XYZ file of C-alpha atoms in Angstrom:
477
model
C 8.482 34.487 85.027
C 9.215 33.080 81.575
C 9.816 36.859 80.416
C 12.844 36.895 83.200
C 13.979 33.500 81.795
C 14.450 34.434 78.645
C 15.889 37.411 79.330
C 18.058 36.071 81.411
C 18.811 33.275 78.768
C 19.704 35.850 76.082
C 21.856 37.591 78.350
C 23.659 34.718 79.093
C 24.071 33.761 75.874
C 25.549 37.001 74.791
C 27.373 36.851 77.929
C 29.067 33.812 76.473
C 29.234 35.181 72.792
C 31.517 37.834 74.260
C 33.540 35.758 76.083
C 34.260 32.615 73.343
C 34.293 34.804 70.009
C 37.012 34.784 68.086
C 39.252 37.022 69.244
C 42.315 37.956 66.432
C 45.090 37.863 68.450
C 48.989 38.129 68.054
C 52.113 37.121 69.666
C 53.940 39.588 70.801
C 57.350 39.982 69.110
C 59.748 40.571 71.928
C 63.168 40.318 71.049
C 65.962 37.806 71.579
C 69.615 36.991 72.278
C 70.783 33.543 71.338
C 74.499 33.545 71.005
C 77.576 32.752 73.940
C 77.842 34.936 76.826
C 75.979 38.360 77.067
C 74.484 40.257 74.689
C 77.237 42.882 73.317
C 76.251 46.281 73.684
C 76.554 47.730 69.941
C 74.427 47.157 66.997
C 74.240 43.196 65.831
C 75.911 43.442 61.990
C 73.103 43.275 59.822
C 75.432 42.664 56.082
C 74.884 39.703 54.942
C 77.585 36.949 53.301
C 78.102 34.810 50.570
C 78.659 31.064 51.635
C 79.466 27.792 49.865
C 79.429 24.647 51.029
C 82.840 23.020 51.652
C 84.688 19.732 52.599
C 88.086 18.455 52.353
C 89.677 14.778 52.069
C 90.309 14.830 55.742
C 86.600 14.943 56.263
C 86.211 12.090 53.729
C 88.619 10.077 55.506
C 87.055 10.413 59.079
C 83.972 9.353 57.761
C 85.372 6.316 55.862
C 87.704 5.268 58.508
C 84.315 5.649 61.228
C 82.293 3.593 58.560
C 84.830 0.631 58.645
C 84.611 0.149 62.392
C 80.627 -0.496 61.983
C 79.568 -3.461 64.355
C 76.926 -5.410 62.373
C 74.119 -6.765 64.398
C 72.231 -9.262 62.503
C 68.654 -8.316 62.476
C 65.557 -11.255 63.219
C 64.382 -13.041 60.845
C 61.588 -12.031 58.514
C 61.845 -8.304 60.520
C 61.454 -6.142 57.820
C 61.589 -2.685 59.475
C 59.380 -3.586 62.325
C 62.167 -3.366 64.733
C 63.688 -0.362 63.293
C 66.008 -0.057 60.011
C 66.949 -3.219 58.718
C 70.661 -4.397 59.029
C 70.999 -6.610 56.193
C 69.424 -3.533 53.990
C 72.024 -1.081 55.957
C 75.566 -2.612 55.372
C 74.181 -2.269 51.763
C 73.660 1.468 52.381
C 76.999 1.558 54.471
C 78.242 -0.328 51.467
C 77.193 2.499 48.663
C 78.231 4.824 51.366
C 81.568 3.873 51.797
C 82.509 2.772 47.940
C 80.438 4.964 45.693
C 78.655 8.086 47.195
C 80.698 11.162 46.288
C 80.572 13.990 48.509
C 82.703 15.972 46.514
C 80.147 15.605 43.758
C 77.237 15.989 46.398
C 79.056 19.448 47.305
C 78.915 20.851 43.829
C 75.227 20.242 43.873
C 74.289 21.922 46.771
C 76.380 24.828 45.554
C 74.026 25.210 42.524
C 72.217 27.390 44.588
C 73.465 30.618 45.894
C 73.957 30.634 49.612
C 74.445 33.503 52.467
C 74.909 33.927 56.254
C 73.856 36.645 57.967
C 73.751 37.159 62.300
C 70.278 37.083 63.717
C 70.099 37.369 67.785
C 73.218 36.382 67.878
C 73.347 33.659 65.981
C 74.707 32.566 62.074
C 71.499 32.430 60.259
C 71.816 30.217 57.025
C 69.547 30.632 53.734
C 69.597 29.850 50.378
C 67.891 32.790 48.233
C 66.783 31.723 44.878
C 65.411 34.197 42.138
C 63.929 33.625 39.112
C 66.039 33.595 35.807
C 63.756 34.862 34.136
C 60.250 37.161 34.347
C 57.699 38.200 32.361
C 57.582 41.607 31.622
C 55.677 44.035 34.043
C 56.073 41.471 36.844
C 57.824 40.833 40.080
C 58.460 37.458 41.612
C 56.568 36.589 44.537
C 58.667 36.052 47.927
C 58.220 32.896 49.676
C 59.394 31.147 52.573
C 59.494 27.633 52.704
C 60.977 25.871 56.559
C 61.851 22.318 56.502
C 62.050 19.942 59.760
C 63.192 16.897 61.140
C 64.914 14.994 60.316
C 65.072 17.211 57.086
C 67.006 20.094 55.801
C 67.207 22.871 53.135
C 68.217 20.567 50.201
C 64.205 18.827 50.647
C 63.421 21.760 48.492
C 66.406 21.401 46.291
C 64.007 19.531 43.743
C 60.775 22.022 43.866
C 62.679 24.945 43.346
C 62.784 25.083 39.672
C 58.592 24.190 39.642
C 58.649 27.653 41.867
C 60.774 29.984 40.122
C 61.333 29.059 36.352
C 57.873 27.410 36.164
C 57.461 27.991 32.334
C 60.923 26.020 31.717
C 58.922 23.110 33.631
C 56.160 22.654 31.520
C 54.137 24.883 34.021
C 52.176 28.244 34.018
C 54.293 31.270 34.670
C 51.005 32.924 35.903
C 52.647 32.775 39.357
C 56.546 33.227 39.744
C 58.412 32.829 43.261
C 61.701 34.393 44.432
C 62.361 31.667 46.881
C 63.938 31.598 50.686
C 65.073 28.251 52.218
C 66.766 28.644 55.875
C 68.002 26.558 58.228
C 66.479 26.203 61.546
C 68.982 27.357 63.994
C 70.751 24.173 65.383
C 70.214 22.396 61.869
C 72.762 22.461 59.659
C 74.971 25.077 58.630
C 72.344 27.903 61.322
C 74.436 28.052 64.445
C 72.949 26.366 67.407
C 71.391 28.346 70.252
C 74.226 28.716 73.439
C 70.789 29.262 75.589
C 68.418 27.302 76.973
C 64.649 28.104 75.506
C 65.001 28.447 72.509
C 61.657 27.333 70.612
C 59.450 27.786 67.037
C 58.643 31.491 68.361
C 62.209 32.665 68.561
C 62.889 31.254 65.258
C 59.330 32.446 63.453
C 60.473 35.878 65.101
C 64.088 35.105 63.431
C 63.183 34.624 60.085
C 60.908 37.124 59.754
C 63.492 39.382 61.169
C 65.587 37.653 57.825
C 63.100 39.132 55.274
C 62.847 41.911 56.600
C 66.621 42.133 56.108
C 65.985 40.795 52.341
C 63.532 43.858 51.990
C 60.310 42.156 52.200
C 57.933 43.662 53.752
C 55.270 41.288 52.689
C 55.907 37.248 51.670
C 54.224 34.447 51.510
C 55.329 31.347 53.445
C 54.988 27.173 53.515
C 56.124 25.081 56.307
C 55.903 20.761 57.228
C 57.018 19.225 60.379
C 58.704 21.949 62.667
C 58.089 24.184 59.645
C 54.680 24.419 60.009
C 54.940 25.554 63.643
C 57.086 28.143 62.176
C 55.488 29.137 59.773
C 52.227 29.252 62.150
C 54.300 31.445 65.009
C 55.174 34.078 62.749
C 51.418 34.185 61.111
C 50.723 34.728 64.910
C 53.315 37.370 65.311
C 52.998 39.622 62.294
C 49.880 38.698 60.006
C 50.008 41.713 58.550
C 53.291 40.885 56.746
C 52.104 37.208 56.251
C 49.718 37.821 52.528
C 49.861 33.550 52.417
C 50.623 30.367 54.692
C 50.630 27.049 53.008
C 50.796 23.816 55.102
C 51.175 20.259 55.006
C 51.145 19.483 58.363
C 49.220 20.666 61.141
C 49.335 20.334 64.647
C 45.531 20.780 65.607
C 45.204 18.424 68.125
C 42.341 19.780 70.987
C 39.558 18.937 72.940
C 37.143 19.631 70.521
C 39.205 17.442 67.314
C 39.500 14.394 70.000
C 35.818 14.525 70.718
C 34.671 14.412 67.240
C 37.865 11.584 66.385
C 35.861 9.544 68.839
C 32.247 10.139 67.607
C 33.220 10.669 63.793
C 32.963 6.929 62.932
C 29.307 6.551 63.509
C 28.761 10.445 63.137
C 31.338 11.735 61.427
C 29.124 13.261 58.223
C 27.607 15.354 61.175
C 30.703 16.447 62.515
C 31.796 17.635 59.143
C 34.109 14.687 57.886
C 34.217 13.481 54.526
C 34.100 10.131 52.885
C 37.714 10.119 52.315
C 38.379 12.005 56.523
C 36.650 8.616 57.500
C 39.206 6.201 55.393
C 42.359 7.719 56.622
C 41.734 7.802 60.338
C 39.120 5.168 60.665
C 39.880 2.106 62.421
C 41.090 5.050 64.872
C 42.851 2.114 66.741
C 44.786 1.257 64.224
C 45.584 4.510 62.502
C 45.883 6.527 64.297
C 46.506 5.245 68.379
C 49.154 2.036 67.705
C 49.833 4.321 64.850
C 51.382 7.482 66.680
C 52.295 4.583 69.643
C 54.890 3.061 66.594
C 55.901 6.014 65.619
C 56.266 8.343 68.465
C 59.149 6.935 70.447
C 62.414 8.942 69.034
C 59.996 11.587 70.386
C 59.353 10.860 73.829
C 63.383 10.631 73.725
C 64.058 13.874 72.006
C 61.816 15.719 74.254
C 63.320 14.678 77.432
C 66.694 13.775 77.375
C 67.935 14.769 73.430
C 71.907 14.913 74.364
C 71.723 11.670 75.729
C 70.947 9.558 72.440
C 72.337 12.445 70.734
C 76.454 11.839 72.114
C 76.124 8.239 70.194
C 74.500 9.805 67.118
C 76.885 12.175 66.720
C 79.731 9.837 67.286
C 78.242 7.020 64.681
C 77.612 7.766 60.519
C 76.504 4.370 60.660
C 74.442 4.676 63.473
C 73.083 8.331 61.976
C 72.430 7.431 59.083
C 70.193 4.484 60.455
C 68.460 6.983 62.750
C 67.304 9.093 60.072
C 66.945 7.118 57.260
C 64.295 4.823 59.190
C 61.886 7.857 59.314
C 61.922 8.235 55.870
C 60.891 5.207 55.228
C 57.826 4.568 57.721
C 57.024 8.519 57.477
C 56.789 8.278 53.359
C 54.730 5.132 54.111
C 53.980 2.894 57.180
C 53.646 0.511 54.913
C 57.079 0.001 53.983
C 57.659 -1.578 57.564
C 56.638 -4.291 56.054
C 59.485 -4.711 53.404
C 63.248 -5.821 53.924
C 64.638 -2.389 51.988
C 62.043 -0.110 53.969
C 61.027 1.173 50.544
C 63.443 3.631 50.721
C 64.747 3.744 47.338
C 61.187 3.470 45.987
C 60.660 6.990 46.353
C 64.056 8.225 46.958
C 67.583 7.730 45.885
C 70.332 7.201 47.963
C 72.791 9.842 46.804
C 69.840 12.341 48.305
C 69.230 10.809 51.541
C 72.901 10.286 52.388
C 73.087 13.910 50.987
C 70.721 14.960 53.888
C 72.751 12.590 56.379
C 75.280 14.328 55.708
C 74.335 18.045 56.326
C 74.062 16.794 60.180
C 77.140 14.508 60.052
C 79.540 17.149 59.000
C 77.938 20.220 60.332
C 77.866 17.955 64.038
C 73.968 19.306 64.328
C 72.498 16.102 65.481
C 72.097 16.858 69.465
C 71.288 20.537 68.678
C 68.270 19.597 66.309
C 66.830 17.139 68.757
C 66.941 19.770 71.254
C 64.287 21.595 69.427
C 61.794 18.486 70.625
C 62.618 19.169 74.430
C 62.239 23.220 73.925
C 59.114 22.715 72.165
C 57.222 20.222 73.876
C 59.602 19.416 77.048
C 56.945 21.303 79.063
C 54.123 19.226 78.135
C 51.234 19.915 75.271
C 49.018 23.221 75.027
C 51.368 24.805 78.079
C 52.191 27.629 75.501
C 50.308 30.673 74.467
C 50.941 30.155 70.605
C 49.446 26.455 70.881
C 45.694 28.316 72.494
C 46.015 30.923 69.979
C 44.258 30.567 66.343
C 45.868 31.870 62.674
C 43.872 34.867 60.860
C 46.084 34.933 57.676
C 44.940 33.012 54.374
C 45.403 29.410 54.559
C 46.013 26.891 52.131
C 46.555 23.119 53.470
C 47.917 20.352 51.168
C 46.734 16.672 52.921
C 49.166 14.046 52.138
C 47.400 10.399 52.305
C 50.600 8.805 54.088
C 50.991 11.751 56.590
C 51.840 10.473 60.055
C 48.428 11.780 61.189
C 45.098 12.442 58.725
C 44.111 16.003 59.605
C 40.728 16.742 58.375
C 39.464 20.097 56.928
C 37.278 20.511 60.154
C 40.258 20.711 62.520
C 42.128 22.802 60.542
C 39.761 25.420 60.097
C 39.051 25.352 63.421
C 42.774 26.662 64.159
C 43.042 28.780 60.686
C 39.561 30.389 60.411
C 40.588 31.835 56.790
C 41.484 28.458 55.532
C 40.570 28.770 51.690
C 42.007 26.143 50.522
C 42.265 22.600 51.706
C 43.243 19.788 49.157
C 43.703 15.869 49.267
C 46.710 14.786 47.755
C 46.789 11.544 45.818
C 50.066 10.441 46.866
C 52.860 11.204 49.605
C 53.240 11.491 53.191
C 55.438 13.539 55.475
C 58.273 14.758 52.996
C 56.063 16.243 50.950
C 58.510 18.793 48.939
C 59.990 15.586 48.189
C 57.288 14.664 45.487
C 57.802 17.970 43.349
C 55.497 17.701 40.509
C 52.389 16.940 43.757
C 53.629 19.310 45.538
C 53.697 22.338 43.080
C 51.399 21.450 40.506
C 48.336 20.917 43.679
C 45.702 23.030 42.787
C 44.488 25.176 45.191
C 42.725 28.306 45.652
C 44.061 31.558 47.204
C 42.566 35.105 48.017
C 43.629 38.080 47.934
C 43.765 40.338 50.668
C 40.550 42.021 49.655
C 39.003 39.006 50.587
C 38.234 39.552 54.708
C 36.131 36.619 55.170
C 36.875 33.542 52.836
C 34.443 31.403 51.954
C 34.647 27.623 52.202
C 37.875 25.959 51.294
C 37.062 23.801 47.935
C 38.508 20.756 46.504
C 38.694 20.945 42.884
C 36.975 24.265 41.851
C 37.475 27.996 43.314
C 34.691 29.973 45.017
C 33.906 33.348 42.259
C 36.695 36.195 43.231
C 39.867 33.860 43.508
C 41.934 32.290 41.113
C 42.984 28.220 40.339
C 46.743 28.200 40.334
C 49.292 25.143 39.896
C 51.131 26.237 42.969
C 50.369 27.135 47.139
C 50.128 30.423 46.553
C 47.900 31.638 43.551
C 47.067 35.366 44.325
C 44.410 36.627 42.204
């Protein structure tokens, strides 16, 4: 009898082994058409376009003339930003707005950097493509990828650039040089909005890496935060063999098995696998992380149901944008800063940047077509799509930023990206990471190369033997 048990035991074990192994799937890539009407018959134009950023004094003038018709609301006393974006602190913003931001000059600046257009499914794809200046001799620049989100934009990266591709110039190694990419989500910006309903992160992972492709990369490495890391993740799921690197700073792991250990890990958490510091950034779980993502999470709930709605007075309103946006770079950089009358904003940022970045959705009219993005994504309700069940089997590096709207430990991460090798805590910064330059690119962290099938456990401070310590995401030995 106890023979049959066991055998019947290992049998149903390896029953089960079968069954729940890891099983490296991918996406399949499928194909697309995002633009008006029907899809023409003939061959999409594949060339690809200068562009530069333009305005004109009528544009000025629209958005003065909308700024003087503000109705100021006076906001409760001693508020701070609890109730949203100060409006004492705005009609100052309003003020510098109005008076002494210069779009013209703002214009130039984003021009620095060469910009093209080329049609993807349809639709007006927009990148910036940013090569070295110089290279040491015998090498080639590294291609990289790097997706922005909401309520973000291509110029995030404006500042990180330089750390990237003229390291050496920076004060930095030039061990590792990048040729970098920066689109625009489709709907954001200067990317032409989808005419269709559906369209999600897969269509646009499956866009861009129909871009490089385009570029002539066969291989690239790519970094993603907010919508960008969904991105980026997608098109690890869709073509890993073309992925050699995906850097993250924001993951969305949530799953039965993280919100079972969230629950025990306060009284158990060194036997779930959480460190010292895991337990101080989402420990009183109450506090930071339900009221937390409660506080936080309403623009969401909005945006994923009924985005035109709010959208039509956004779009209508600079003041009323600018408020919108500006408000989540304040709690989102720190939740802290709810508790002060500016919102901290111009503690980390200035205010010719973030009107910069109000502006590439108030002149571009992008506003209700980025929210939609939120209802195509999660309008359908959470782990409904394929992508969300599926895991990543490309090298993984993951940058955790101690003001991030949610703590993600190492365990959860892995747990979706099985060859995490690198997984590093920050010592500043929260949700705009690129923001912080000099964290962001000089983070060490440890990368493999592709000779590396099986990576061994993701270190803080020192590299495993076989891989190499570099200042930036990707550090290919």
């Amino acid at each position: 009898m106890w023979l049959e048990i066991l055998l019947t035991s290992v049998l149903g074990f390896a029953i089960y082994w079968f069954i729940s192994r890891d099983k490296e799937e991918t996406l399949p890539l499928e194909d697309g058409w995002w633009g008006p009407g029907t899809r023409p018959t003939g061959r999409e134009d594949e060339s690809i376009h200068p562009f530069k950023v333009e305005t004109s004094d009528e544009e000025i003038h629209d958005l003065h003339q909308r700024i003087d018709k503000f109705r100021f609301t006076p906001p409760l006393e001693d508020s701070c930003f609890h109730y949203g974006f100060n409006s004492n602190y705005l009609k100052k913003v309003i003020s510098y707005w109005r008076n002494e931001f210069n779009w013209k000059k703002q214009v130039e600046i984003l021009n620095r950097y060469p910009h093209f257009k080329t049609k993807i499914e349809g639709l007006d794809i927009h990148f910036i493509h940013v090569k070295p200046p110089q290279l040491p001799a015998g090498r080639t620049p590294k291609p990289l990828l790097m997706v922005h989100g909401w309520p973000g934009s291509f110029y995030e990266f404006y500042k990180i650039i330089p750390l990237l591709t003229d390291p050496k110039n920076h004060g930095l190694s030039d061990e590792h040089v990048f040729e970098v990419i920066c689109p625009s989500i489709p709907g954001y910006g200067f990317s032409e909005a989808s005419s269709k309903k559906g369209f999600n992160s897969v269509a646009t992972a499956r866009i861009f890496y129909k871009l490089m492709l385009r570029l002539g990369f066969q291989e690239f490495y790519i970094q993603g935060g907010d919508w960008g890391a969904l991105i980026c993740t997608n098109m690890a799921q869709l073509v890993p063999s073309h992925v050699k690197g995906l850097h993250l700073n924001m993951a969305l792991v949530l799953s039965n098995f993280s919100t079972l250990t969230l629950l025990l890990g306060r009284r158990f958490g060194r036997f779930l696998g959480y460190t010292e510091r895991d337990v101080e950034l989402l420990y009183p779980v109450k506090e930071k992380v339900f009221y937390s993502l409660m506080r936080e999470s309403g623009y969401m709930h909005i945006q994923c149901t009924k985005p035109d709605t709010v959208g039509s007075a956004l779009n209508d309103s600079p003041v009323g944008l600018a408020a919108y946006i500006l408000e989540k770079f304040s709690t989102w950089t720190n939740t802290e800063f709810r508790y002060l009358e500016d919102g901290g904003l111009e503690r980390k940022f200035s205010l010719d940047d973030l009107l910069t970045n109000v502006m590439l959705y108030w002149t571009t009219a992008t506003i209700v077509s980025s929210q939609r993005f939120y209802k195509e994504n999660l309008g359908q309700g959470w782990m409904t799509q394929k992508h969300e069940r599926m895991k990543v089997y490309v090298p993984t590096g993951f940058s955790a930023f101690p003001s991030e709207l949610m703590h993600t430990p190492e365990k959860w991460v892995r747990f979706k990206y099985p060859k995490l090798i690198s997984y590093s805590y920050m010592a500043r910064g929260g949700h705009f990471a690129s923001c912080s330059p000099r964290t962001s690119a000089s983070s060490c962290q440890c990368w493999s190369s592709s000779d590396h099938p099986t990576p061994p456990p993701a270190s803080l401070h020192k590299c495993p033997p076989g891989f190499s310590l570099g200042r930036y995401p990707f550090s290919e030995e």
